[in-house]
Amino acid sequence: MANKDFPLIFERGQEGRTSYSLPMLDVPETDLDSEFQDVYIRTEAPDLPEVSELEIMRHYTALSNRNYGVDSGFYPLGSCTMKYNPKINEDVAGLNGFSQLHPYQDPKTVQGAMEMMYDLQTSLAELTGMDAVSLQPSAGAQGEWTGLMMIRAFHEANGDYNRTKVIVPDSAHGTNPASVAVAGFDVATVQTNEHGLVDLDDLKRVVDEKTAAFMLTNPNTLGLFETDIVEMAEIVHGAGGRLYYDGANLNAIMGYTRPKDMGFDVVHLNLHKTFTGPHGGGGPGSGPVGVTSELAPYLPKPLLVEQNGEYFFDYDRPSSIGRIKPYYGNFGINLRAYTYIRTMGAEGLKKVSEYAVLNANYLMRMLENEYAMPYPQHCKHEFVMSGKNQKKLGVRTLDIAKRLLDYGYHPPTIYFPLNVEEAMMTEPTETESKDMLDSFIDAMYTISEEAKNSPESVQEAPFHTSVKRLDETTAARKPILRY
Ligand SMILES: *Cc1c(COP(=O)(O)O)cnc(C)c1O
């Protein structure tokens, strides 16, 4: 894969070049005794390229330039909320008083860090309406599993052992049914109606005395607000089930409505999405869970609590589902989310949701003449368009996504949700300017014209990236990570 733009460092190097200089020896020189000599002293030098500091700098800079991230360009990857991650978050996370802490330190010596975590819990409780929050889960998916385990513990505490199924909509994010299965429940699917919302009649049909929970995200994965949510909550609660809120779409509703007010009992949030933790590439996440007081006894332990101005970890929680992660959550990501919340303030977070919704609707309306919109009503923070018009011309959604790379954009999420043909799930986020949205719209129009007049320029794209079309399955299952 070496090419002229990217000569691999292993193919370079000249004997004797170095990129380091060691300090002078300032301790007495010593020989390892012969017992260790065989074990620790290698007989041959490792086969590493011998390069100068400048060469190694260029190698890593070239590697980093092959990456695409929110700091390099527009990234409308629906559901993932790829918004700008303010750099003040990094400054705060890098402060010695935070970054040099040890998780086993006596809580008395880390009261400031604990206060930050406690304030974050409180802010998240306020934003969701929930009564108690744990920061332990390290991702949305782990939050889902944690929430389901708490719901099971709740039912069992009531002597209710036959609630074996969890209902999820057919448009649900893949982690929802996966978490249901991993938590040992059966998945029951509820259909989406022609308006893109949960079909209430189907929900009534699926809900029964075996229902442990109903998992929903609102706005849903089509970017549409579930206006019947209060009635849905009544149906599920009426049958003894509990409502789980997948908080990945909170970016649409902050300051306007809250999961608990809609009737939800448990929620997870994705701090790496809504609250600007850097994400992508499987980096660290944070998926705190919030619950109503009814479910609070089952939260993971220890729970961070405050008494008379002192913060401590409460291990004395007999009904807890137990510890679900070492230490106390992904502290660094929680700290970034806290910084973001304090930077924005309550009014700022409300504006975030306003602009997120405005940007998505602008994009949707500007694109609807060229791309099919299966659900034409106003959207929330994202919308799902369909490439079915282009497919008739022999250009598939995958081709459109690849062509977008040539124009310098990350494509939307494609072929998801599954119930939309040739889906392109598009989430511009609030941090993009109108100018950026307009240039993306231009690119989408250009691609639509190309599909009509020169389809091969889309079908064979990308032309301008360092690698062309990859076998994505093999790349994920058998990645080549070393030279
Ligand atoms: C991202 C996402 C999840 C899963 O969250 P992770 O933090 O990636 O585990 C769940 N549901 C929805 C709707 C999402 O967008």
Tab-separated table of N, CA, C and O in Angstrom, residues 29-97:
chain	number	residue	atom	x	y	z
A	29	GLU	N	27.969	2.777	36.186
A	29	GLU	CA	27.693	1.744	35.194
A	29	GLU	C	27.778	0.384	35.882
A	29	GLU	O	28.561	0.191	36.795
A	30	THR	N	26.942	-0.561	35.472
A	30	THR	CA	26.957	-1.860	36.140
A	30	THR	C	26.704	-2.962	35.117
A	30	THR	O	26.125	-2.721	34.061
A	31	ASP	N	27.164	-4.155	35.427
A	31	ASP	CA	26.884	-5.316	34.572
A	31	ASP	C	25.749	-6.112	35.178
A	31	ASP	O	25.701	-6.310	36.386
A	32	LEU	N	24.848	-6.583	34.341
A	32	LEU	CA	23.860	-7.536	34.845
A	32	LEU	C	24.610	-8.832	35.109
A	32	LEU	O	25.469	-9.214	34.327
A	33	ASP	N	24.307	-9.521	36.219
A	33	ASP	CA	25.071	-10.761	36.426
A	33	ASP	C	24.593	-11.826	35.437
A	33	ASP	O	23.551	-11.703	34.805
A	34	SER	N	25.382	-12.836	35.298
A	34	SER	CA	25.206	-13.759	34.174
A	34	SER	C	23.844	-14.450	34.212
A	34	SER	O	23.299	-14.819	33.179
A	35	GLU	N	23.261	-14.573	35.371
A	35	GLU	CA	21.963	-15.230	35.486
A	35	GLU	C	20.910	-14.499	34.650
A	35	GLU	O	20.047	-15.092	34.008
A	36	PHE	N	20.984	-13.166	34.676
A	36	PHE	CA	19.992	-12.378	33.954
A	36	PHE	C	20.404	-12.075	32.528
A	36	PHE	O	19.578	-11.735	31.705
A	37	GLN	N	21.677	-12.180	32.299
A	37	GLN	CA	22.210	-11.802	31.003
A	37	GLN	C	21.471	-12.502	29.860
A	37	GLN	O	21.068	-11.866	28.890
A	38	ASP	N	21.260	-13.815	30.022
A	38	ASP	CA	20.616	-14.581	28.952
A	38	ASP	C	19.179	-14.143	28.747
A	38	ASP	O	18.648	-14.182	27.644
A	39	VAL	N	18.555	-13.755	29.843
A	39	VAL	CA	17.128	-13.457	29.767
A	39	VAL	C	16.873	-12.067	29.204
A	39	VAL	O	16.000	-11.865	28.365
A	40	TYR	N	17.649	-11.090	29.668
A	40	TYR	CA	17.281	-9.706	29.380
A	40	TYR	C	18.109	-9.025	28.302
A	40	TYR	O	17.703	-8.001	27.793
A	41	ILE	N	19.239	-9.537	28.010
A	41	ILE	CA	20.061	-8.840	27.018
A	41	ILE	C	19.904	-9.523	25.667
A	41	ILE	O	20.185	-10.698	25.515
A	42	ARG	N	19.391	-8.779	24.698
A	42	ARG	CA	19.153	-9.391	23.382
A	42	ARG	C	20.459	-9.478	22.620
A	42	ARG	O	21.363	-8.656	22.798
A	43	THR	N	20.541	-10.495	21.782
A	43	THR	CA	21.789	-10.701	21.053
A	43	THR	C	21.793	-9.936	19.730
A	43	THR	O	22.837	-9.598	19.207
A	44	GLU	N	20.587	-9.692	19.214
A	44	GLU	CA	20.532	-8.933	17.957
A	44	GLU	C	19.677	-7.685	18.153
A	44	GLU	O	18.701	-7.714	18.899
A	45	ALA	N	20.030	-6.649	17.441
A	45	ALA	CA	19.226	-5.422	17.528
A	45	ALA	C	17.866	-5.670	16.866
A	45	ALA	O	17.781	-6.447	15.908
A	46	PRO	N	16.785	-5.039	17.353
A	46	PRO	CA	15.483	-5.211	16.705
A	46	PRO	C	15.504	-4.607	15.303
A	46	PRO	O	16.265	-3.671	15.039
A	47	ASP	N	14.672	-5.155	14.432
A	47	ASP	CA	14.657	-4.707	13.043
A	47	ASP	C	13.743	-3.483	12.911
A	47	ASP	O	12.594	-3.581	12.514
A	48	LEU	N	14.271	-2.356	13.309
A	48	LEU	CA	13.482	-1.114	13.251
A	48	LEU	C	14.127	-0.153	12.262
A	48	LEU	O	15.348	-0.162	12.099
A	49	PRO	N	13.325	0.671	11.623
A	49	PRO	CA	13.911	1.642	10.693
A	49	PRO	C	14.744	2.668	11.460
A	49	PRO	O	14.355	3.091	12.542
A	50	GLU	N	15.841	3.023	10.907
A	50	GLU	CA	16.683	4.042	11.553
A	50	GLU	C	16.430	5.347	10.816
A	50	GLU	O	16.809	5.510	9.667
A	51	VAL	N	15.712	6.237	11.484
A	51	VAL	CA	15.261	7.457	10.828
A	51	VAL	C	15.526	8.669	11.712
A	51	VAL	O	15.671	8.545	12.926
A	52	SER	N	15.530	9.824	11.083
A	52	SER	CA	15.731	11.067	11.834
A	52	SER	C	14.404	11.516	12.445
A	52	SER	O	13.338	11.023	12.063
A	53	GLU	N	14.503	12.469	13.350
A	53	GLU	CA	13.302	12.976	13.999
A	53	GLU	C	12.342	13.577	12.962
A	53	GLU	O	11.123	13.375	13.024
A	54	LEU	N	12.908	14.297	11.973
A	54	LEU	CA	12.058	14.902	10.942
A	54	LEU	C	11.301	13.831	10.159
A	54	LEU	O	10.106	13.957	9.893
A	55	GLU	N	12.001	12.743	9.830
A	55	GLU	CA	11.339	11.687	9.062
A	55	GLU	C	10.206	11.029	9.851
A	55	GLU	O	9.145	10.731	9.306
A	56	ILE	N	10.467	10.818	11.122
A	56	ILE	CA	9.421	10.158	11.914
A	56	ILE	C	8.244	11.113	12.124
A	56	ILE	O	7.080	10.707	12.105
A	57	MET	N	8.532	12.388	12.238
A	57	MET	CA	7.475	13.403	12.348
A	57	MET	C	6.600	13.357	11.097
A	57	MET	O	5.367	13.366	11.173
A	58	ARG	N	7.248	13.318	9.934
A	58	ARG	CA	6.480	13.307	8.681
A	58	ARG	C	5.656	12.033	8.555
A	58	ARG	O	4.550	12.043	8.032
A	59	HIS	N	6.213	10.934	9.034
A	59	HIS	CA	5.485	9.660	8.969
A	59	HIS	C	4.164	9.781	9.739
A	59	HIS	O	3.093	9.460	9.219
A	60	TYR	N	4.249	10.243	10.971
A	60	TYR	CA	3.015	10.302	11.785
A	60	TYR	C	2.067	11.396	11.301
A	60	TYR	O	0.856	11.243	11.366
A	61	THR	N	2.642	12.488	10.794
A	61	THR	CA	1.764	13.535	10.267
A	61	THR	C	1.023	13.010	9.031
A	61	THR	O	-0.185	13.225	8.874
A	62	ALA	N	1.730	12.265	8.162
A	62	ALA	CA	1.085	11.696	6.977
A	62	ALA	C	-0.027	10.729	7.395
A	62	ALA	O	-1.124	10.724	6.819
A	63	LEU	N	0.268	9.921	8.414
A	63	LEU	CA	-0.760	8.990	8.901
A	63	LEU	C	-1.989	9.756	9.392
A	63	LEU	O	-3.123	9.407	9.064
A	64	SER	N	-1.746	10.815	10.173
A	64	SER	CA	-2.875	11.548	10.744
A	64	SER	C	-3.674	12.238	9.647
A	64	SER	O	-4.886	12.387	9.750
A	65	ASN	N	-2.995	12.632	8.546
A	65	ASN	CA	-3.710	13.289	7.454
A	65	ASN	C	-4.631	12.336	6.699
A	65	ASN	O	-5.484	12.781	5.940
A	66	ARG	N	-4.448	11.053	6.873
A	66	ARG	CA	-5.337	10.098	6.215
A	66	ARG	C	-6.602	9.876	7.017
A	66	ARG	O	-7.500	9.183	6.602
A	67	ASN	N	-6.645	10.443	8.194
A	67	ASN	CA	-7.821	10.312	9.037
A	67	ASN	C	-8.835	11.371	8.684
A	67	ASN	O	-8.479	12.445	8.221
A	68	TYR	N	-10.096	11.083	8.926
A	68	TYR	CA	-11.120	12.100	8.759
A	68	TYR	C	-11.866	12.208	10.075
A	68	TYR	O	-12.284	11.204	10.635
A	69	GLY	N	-12.008	13.412	10.564
A	69	GLY	CA	-12.696	13.595	11.839
A	69	GLY	C	-13.475	14.887	11.840
A	69	GLY	O	-13.446	15.632	10.858
A	70	VAL	N	-14.173	15.163	12.927
A	70	VAL	CA	-14.947	16.410	12.998
A	70	VAL	C	-14.048	17.630	12.881
A	70	VAL	O	-14.511	18.693	12.457
A	71	ASP	N	-12.775	17.492	13.235
A	71	ASP	CA	-11.881	18.640	13.097
A	71	ASP	C	-11.410	18.825	11.656
A	71	ASP	O	-10.818	19.852	11.330
A	72	SER	N	-11.662	17.824	10.783
A	72	SER	CA	-11.244	18.026	9.390
A	72	SER	C	-12.393	18.412	8.467
A	72	SER	O	-12.149	19.020	7.431
A	73	GLY	N	-13.602	18.058	8.796
A	73	GLY	CA	-14.683	18.440	7.887
A	73	GLY	C	-16.051	17.991	8.360
A	73	GLY	O	-16.200	17.418	9.440
A	74	PHE	N	-17.038	18.237	7.493
A	74	PHE	CA	-18.439	17.965	7.793
A	74	PHE	C	-18.666	16.454	7.942
A	74	PHE	O	-18.177	15.673	7.134
A	75	TYR	N	-19.443	16.073	8.961
A	75	TYR	CA	-19.502	14.656	9.345
A	75	TYR	C	-20.937	14.305	9.733
A	75	TYR	O	-21.232	14.057	10.911
A	76	PRO	N	-21.863	14.303	8.742
A	76	PRO	CA	-23.294	14.171	9.088
A	76	PRO	C	-23.737	12.727	9.329
A	76	PRO	O	-24.770	12.284	8.826
A	77	LEU	N	-22.964	11.984	10.096
A	77	LEU	CA	-23.222	10.569	10.329
A	77	LEU	C	-24.396	10.415	11.313
A	77	LEU	O	-24.216	10.529	12.523
A	78	GLY	N	-25.577	10.184	10.734
A	78	GLY	CA	-26.805	10.174	11.519
A	78	GLY	C	-26.736	9.246	12.715
A	78	GLY	O	-26.137	8.179	12.668
A	79	SER	N	-27.345	9.692	13.807
A	79	SER	CA	-27.426	8.991	15.082
A	79	SER	C	-26.153	9.151	15.907
A	79	SER	O	-26.185	8.961	17.113
A	80	CYS	N	-25.049	9.501	15.274
A	80	CYS	CA	-23.777	9.544	16.010
A	80	CYS	C	-23.468	10.916	16.601
A	80	CYS	O	-22.539	11.033	17.405
A	81	THR	N	-24.217	11.946	16.194
A	81	THR	CA	-24.024	13.296	16.718
A	81	THR	C	-22.548	13.702	16.694
A	81	THR	O	-21.923	13.927	17.732
A	82	MET	N	-22.017	13.809	15.477
A	82	MET	CA	-20.604	14.148	15.308
A	82	MET	C	-20.445	15.670	15.326
A	82	MET	O	-20.103	16.291	14.323
A	83	LYS	N	-20.691	16.245	16.491
A	83	LYS	CA	-20.576	17.695	16.622
A	83	LYS	C	-19.159	18.076	17.007
A	83	LYS	O	-18.344	17.222	17.379
A	84	TYR	N	-18.900	19.390	16.936
A	84	TYR	CA	-17.582	19.888	17.316
A	84	TYR	C	-17.327	19.607	18.797
A	84	TYR	O	-18.213	19.762	19.628
A	85	ASN	N	-16.116	19.171	19.085
A	85	ASN	CA	-15.708	18.930	20.465
A	85	ASN	C	-14.848	20.113	20.922
A	85	ASN	O	-13.673	20.194	20.569
A	86	PRO	N	-15.408	21.028	21.692
A	86	PRO	CA	-14.663	22.239	22.063
A	86	PRO	C	-13.333	21.906	22.740
A	86	PRO	O	-13.247	21.005	23.572
A	87	LYS	N	-12.302	22.672	22.387
A	87	LYS	CA	-10.959	22.358	22.881
A	87	LYS	C	-10.767	22.741	24.346
A	87	LYS	O	-9.836	22.238	24.986
A	88	ILE	N	-11.661	23.574	24.872
A	88	ILE	CA	-11.553	23.882	26.307
A	88	ILE	C	-11.757	22.600	27.131
A	88	ILE	O	-11.186	22.437	28.209
A	89	ASN	N	-12.532	21.653	26.583
A	89	ASN	CA	-12.712	20.366	27.275
A	89	ASN	C	-11.365	19.682	27.501
A	89	ASN	O	-11.127	19.064	28.542
A	90	GLU	N	-10.498	19.781	26.473
A	90	GLU	CA	-9.188	19.125	26.564
A	90	GLU	C	-8.310	19.841	27.601
A	90	GLU	O	-7.576	19.189	28.344
A	91	ASP	N	-8.402	21.176	27.613
A	91	ASP	CA	-7.609	21.937	28.597
A	91	ASP	C	-7.972	21.504	30.012
A	91	ASP	O	-7.102	21.283	30.851
A	92	VAL	N	-9.277	21.388	30.261
A	92	VAL	CA	-9.720	21.039	31.616
A	92	VAL	C	-9.326	19.596	31.938
A	92	VAL	O	-8.808	19.307	33.027
A	93	ALA	N	-9.537	18.696	30.975
A	93	ALA	CA	-9.201	17.283	31.228
A	93	ALA	C	-7.699	17.109	31.445
A	93	ALA	O	-7.275	16.150	32.085
A	94	GLY	N	-6.908	18.033	30.917
A	94	GLY	CA	-5.452	17.924	31.048
A	94	GLY	C	-4.902	18.546	32.323
A	94	GLY	O	-3.710	18.412	32.611
A	95	LEU	N	-5.739	19.227	33.106
A	95	LEU	CA	-5.239	19.840	34.346
A	95	LEU	C	-4.658	18.760	35.266
A	95	LEU	O	-5.274	17.708	35.458
A	96	ASN	N	-3.485	19.058	35.831
A	96	ASN	CA	-2.816	18.060	36.673
A	96	ASN	C	-3.707	17.546	37.795
A	96	ASN	O	-3.685	16.367	38.130
A	97	GLY	N	-4.479	18.448	38.391
A	97	GLY	CA	-5.324	18.071	39.523
A	97	GLY	C	-6.342	17.003	39.160
A	97	GLY	O	-6.868	16.319	40.039
